[in-house]
Tab-separated table of C-alpha atoms in Angstrom:
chain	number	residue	atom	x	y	z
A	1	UNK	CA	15.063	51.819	-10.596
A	2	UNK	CA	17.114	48.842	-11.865
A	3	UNK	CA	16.491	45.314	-11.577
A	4	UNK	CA	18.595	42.793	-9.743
A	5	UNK	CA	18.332	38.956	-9.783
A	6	UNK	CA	19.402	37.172	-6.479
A	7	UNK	CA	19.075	33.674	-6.408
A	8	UNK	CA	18.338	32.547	-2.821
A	9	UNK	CA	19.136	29.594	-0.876
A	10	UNK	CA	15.738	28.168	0.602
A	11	UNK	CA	12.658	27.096	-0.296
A	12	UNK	CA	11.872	29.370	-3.538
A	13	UNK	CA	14.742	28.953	-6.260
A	14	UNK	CA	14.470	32.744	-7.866
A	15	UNK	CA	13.705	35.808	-5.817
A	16	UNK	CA	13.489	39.138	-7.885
A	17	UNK	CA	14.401	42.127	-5.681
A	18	UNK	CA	13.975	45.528	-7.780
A	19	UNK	CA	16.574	48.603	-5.989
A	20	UNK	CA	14.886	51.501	-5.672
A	21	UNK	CA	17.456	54.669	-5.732
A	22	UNK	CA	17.431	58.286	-4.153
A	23	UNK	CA	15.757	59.783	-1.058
A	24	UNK	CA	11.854	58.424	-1.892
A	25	UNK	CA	12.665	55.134	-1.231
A	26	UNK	CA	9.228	53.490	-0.813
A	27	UNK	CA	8.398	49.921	0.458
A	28	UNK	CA	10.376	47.150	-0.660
A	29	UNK	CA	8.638	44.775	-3.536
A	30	UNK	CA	10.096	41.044	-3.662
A	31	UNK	CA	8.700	39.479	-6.187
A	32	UNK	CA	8.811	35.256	-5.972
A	33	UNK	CA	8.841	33.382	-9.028
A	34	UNK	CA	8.037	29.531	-8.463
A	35	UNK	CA	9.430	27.089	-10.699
A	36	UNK	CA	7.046	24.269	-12.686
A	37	UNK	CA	7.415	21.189	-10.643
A	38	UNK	CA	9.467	18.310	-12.473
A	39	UNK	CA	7.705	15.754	-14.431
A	40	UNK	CA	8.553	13.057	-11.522
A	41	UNK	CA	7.362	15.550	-9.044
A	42	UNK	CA	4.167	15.842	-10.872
A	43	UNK	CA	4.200	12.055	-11.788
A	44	UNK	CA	4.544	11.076	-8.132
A	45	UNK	CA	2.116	13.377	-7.275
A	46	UNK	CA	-0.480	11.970	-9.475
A	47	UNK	CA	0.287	8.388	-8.254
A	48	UNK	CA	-0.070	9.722	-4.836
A	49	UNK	CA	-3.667	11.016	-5.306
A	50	UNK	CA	-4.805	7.743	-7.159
A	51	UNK	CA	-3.437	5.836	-4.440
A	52	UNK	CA	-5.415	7.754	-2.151
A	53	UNK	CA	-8.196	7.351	-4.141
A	54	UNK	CA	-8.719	3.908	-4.095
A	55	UNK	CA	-6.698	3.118	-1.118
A	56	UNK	CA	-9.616	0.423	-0.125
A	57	UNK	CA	-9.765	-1.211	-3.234
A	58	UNK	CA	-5.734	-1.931	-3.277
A	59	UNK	CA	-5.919	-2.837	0.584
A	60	UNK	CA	-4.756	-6.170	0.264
A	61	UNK	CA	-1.778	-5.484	-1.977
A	62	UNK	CA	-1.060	-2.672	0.493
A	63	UNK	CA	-1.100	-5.330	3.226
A	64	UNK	CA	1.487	-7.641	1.615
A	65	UNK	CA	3.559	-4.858	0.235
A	66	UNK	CA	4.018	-4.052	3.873
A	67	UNK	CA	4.476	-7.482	5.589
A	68	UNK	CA	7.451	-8.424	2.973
A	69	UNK	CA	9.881	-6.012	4.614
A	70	UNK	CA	8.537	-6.883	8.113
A	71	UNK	CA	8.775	-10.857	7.571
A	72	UNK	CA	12.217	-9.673	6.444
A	73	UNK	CA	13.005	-7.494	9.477
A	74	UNK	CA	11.718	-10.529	11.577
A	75	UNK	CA	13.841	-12.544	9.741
A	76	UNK	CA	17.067	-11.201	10.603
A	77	UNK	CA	16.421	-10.555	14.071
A	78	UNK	CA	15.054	-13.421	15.453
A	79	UNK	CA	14.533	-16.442	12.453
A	80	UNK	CA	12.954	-18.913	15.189
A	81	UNK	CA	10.220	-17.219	15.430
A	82	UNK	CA	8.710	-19.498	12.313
A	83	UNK	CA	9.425	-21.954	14.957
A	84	UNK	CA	6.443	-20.233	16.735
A	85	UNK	CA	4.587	-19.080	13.585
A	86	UNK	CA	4.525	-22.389	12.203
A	87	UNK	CA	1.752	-24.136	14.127
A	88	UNK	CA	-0.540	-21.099	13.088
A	89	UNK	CA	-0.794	-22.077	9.627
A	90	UNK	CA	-2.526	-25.323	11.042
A	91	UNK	CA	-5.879	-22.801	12.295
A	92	UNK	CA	-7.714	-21.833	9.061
A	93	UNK	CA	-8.128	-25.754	8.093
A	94	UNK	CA	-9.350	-26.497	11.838
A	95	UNK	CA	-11.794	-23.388	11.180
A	96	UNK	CA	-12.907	-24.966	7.939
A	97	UNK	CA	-13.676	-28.253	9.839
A	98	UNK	CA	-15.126	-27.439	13.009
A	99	UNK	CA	-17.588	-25.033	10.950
A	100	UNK	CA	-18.435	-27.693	8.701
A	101	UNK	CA	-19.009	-30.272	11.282
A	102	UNK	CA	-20.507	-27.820	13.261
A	103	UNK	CA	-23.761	-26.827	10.809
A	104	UNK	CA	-25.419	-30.203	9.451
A	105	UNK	CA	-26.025	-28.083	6.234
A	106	UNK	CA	-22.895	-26.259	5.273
A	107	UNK	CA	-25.132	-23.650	2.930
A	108	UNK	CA	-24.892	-23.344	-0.429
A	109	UNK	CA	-22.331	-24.856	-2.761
A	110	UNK	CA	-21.064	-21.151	-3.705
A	111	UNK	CA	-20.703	-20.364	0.268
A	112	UNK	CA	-18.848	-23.855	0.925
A	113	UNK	CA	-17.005	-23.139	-2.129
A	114	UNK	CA	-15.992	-19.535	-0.701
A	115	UNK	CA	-14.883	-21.172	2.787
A	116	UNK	CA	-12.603	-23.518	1.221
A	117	UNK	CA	-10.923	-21.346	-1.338
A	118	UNK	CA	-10.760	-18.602	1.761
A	119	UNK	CA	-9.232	-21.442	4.006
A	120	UNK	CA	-6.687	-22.229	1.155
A	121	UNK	CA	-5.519	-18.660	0.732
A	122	UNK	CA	-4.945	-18.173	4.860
A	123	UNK	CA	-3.041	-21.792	4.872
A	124	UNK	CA	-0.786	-20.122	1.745
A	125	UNK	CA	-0.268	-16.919	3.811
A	126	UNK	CA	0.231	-18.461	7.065
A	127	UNK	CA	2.424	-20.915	5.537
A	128	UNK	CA	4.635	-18.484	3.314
A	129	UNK	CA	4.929	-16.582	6.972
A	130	UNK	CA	6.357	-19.187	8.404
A	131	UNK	CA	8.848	-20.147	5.479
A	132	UNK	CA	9.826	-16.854	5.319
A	133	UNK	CA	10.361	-16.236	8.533
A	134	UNK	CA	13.003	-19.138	8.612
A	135	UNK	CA	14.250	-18.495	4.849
A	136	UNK	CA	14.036	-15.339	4.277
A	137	UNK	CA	11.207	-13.623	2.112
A	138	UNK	CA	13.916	-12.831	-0.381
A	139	UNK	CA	14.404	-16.642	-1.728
A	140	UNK	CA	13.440	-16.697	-5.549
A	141	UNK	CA	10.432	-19.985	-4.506
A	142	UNK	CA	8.821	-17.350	-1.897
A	143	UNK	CA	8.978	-14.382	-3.821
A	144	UNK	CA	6.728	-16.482	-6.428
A	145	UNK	CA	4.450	-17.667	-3.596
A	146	UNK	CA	4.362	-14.283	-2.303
A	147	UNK	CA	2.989	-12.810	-6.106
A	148	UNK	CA	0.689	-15.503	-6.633
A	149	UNK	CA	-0.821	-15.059	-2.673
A	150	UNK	CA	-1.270	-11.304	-3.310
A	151	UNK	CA	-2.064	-11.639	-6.724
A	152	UNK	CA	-4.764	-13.871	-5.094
A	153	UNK	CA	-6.042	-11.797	-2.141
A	154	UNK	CA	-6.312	-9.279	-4.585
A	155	UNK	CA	-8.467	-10.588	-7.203
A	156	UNK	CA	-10.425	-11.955	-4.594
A	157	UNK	CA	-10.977	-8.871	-2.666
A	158	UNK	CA	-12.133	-6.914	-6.081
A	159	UNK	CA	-14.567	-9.722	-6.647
A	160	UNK	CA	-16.023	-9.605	-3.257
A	161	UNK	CA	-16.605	-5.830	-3.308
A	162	UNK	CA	-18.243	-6.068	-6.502
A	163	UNK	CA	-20.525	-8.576	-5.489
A	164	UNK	CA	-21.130	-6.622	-2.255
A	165	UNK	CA	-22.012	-3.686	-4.013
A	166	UNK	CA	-23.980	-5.415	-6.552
A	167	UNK	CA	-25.742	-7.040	-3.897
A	168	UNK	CA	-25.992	-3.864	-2.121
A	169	UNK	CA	-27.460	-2.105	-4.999
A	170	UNK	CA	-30.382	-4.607	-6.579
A	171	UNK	CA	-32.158	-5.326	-2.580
C-alpha cells in the first residue's frame, strides 16, 4: 500500500489518499489534514468575539462608525438634503426649554446638569449631520467634530451604564 499526496482544490488545502493494490481492495480511507488558521485569521477572530461580547457597551461608537459612510453616501447623492437636515439641529434646545419651562422645579442640579450636557451633544450631532451632509464628512474640521462627538457619546454612555447598574445593584 503506498502513500500518495494530492493536493485538492476546495475547501481543505491537503487531502491524503493512501492506494490500496491487488484484488482485496477494501474501502477507500481519505484522510483530511486541516491547516492552523493564520495569525490574522485567528486575530480577527478574537476581535470578532470581543466585539460580540460587549456589543452594548460599544453601541454608540458602533452607531457613528456606521453613520460616517452613510452621511457620506448621502452626501454624494443628494448634498441638499442638509438643506432639510438643518432645521433639525434646532429640536434638542427647544426640548431643553419647553421641559424646563414646563416643570416649575427642573429637579436636581445633577438631572438639569444631565439635560443640558445631553441637549449639547444632540445639537453637536445634529449639527455635524447637517455640515456633513453639505461638506462632506471627509473635511479634516468634521472628522475632528466627528471624534470628539463619539468620543463623547461614548464616555457618556459607559458612565450612564455604570451608574445604572450601580444604582441597580445597591436598591
Amino acid at each position: 500500500m503506498s502513500r500518495r499526496t494530492r493536493t485538492a482544490k476546495g475547501a481543505a488545502p491537503t487531502v491524503h489518499i493512501p492506494r490500496q493494490r491487488g484484488r482485496h481492495q477494501g474501502p477507500q480511507v481519505i484522510v483530511v489534514v486541516s491547516e492552523e488558521p493564520t495569525l490574522t485569521a485567528r486575530a480577527t477572530a478574537a476581535t470578532g468575539r470581543w466585539v460580540w461580547k460587549h456589543r452594548r457597551t460599544w453601541a454608540p461608537t458602533g452607531l457613528a462608525l456606521l453613520l460616517l459612510p452613510v452621511t457620506g453616501i448621502v452626501h454624494l447623492i443628494t448634498p441638499w438634503a442638509a438643506l432639510v437636515a438643518a432645521p433639525a439641529a434646532a429640536v434638542p434646545l427647544a426640548v431643553l426649554g419647553w421641559k424646563a419651562n414646563r416643570t416649575a422645579e427642573a429637579g436636581t442640579p445633577a438631572e438639569r446638569a444631565r439635560r443640558i450636557a445631553l441637549a449639547v451633544l444632540a445639537l453637536a450631532s445634529l449639527t455635524w449631520f447637517s455640515m456633513a451632509l453639505w461638506f462632506g464628512p471627509a473635511e479634516p474640521v468634521l472628522m475632528g467634530l466627528w471624534s470628539l462627538i463619539t468620543l463623547h457619546a461614548q464616555v457618556t454612555w459607559l458612565f450612564a451604564r455604570l451608574r445604572s447598574t450601580t444604582t441597580k445593584g445597591t436598591r
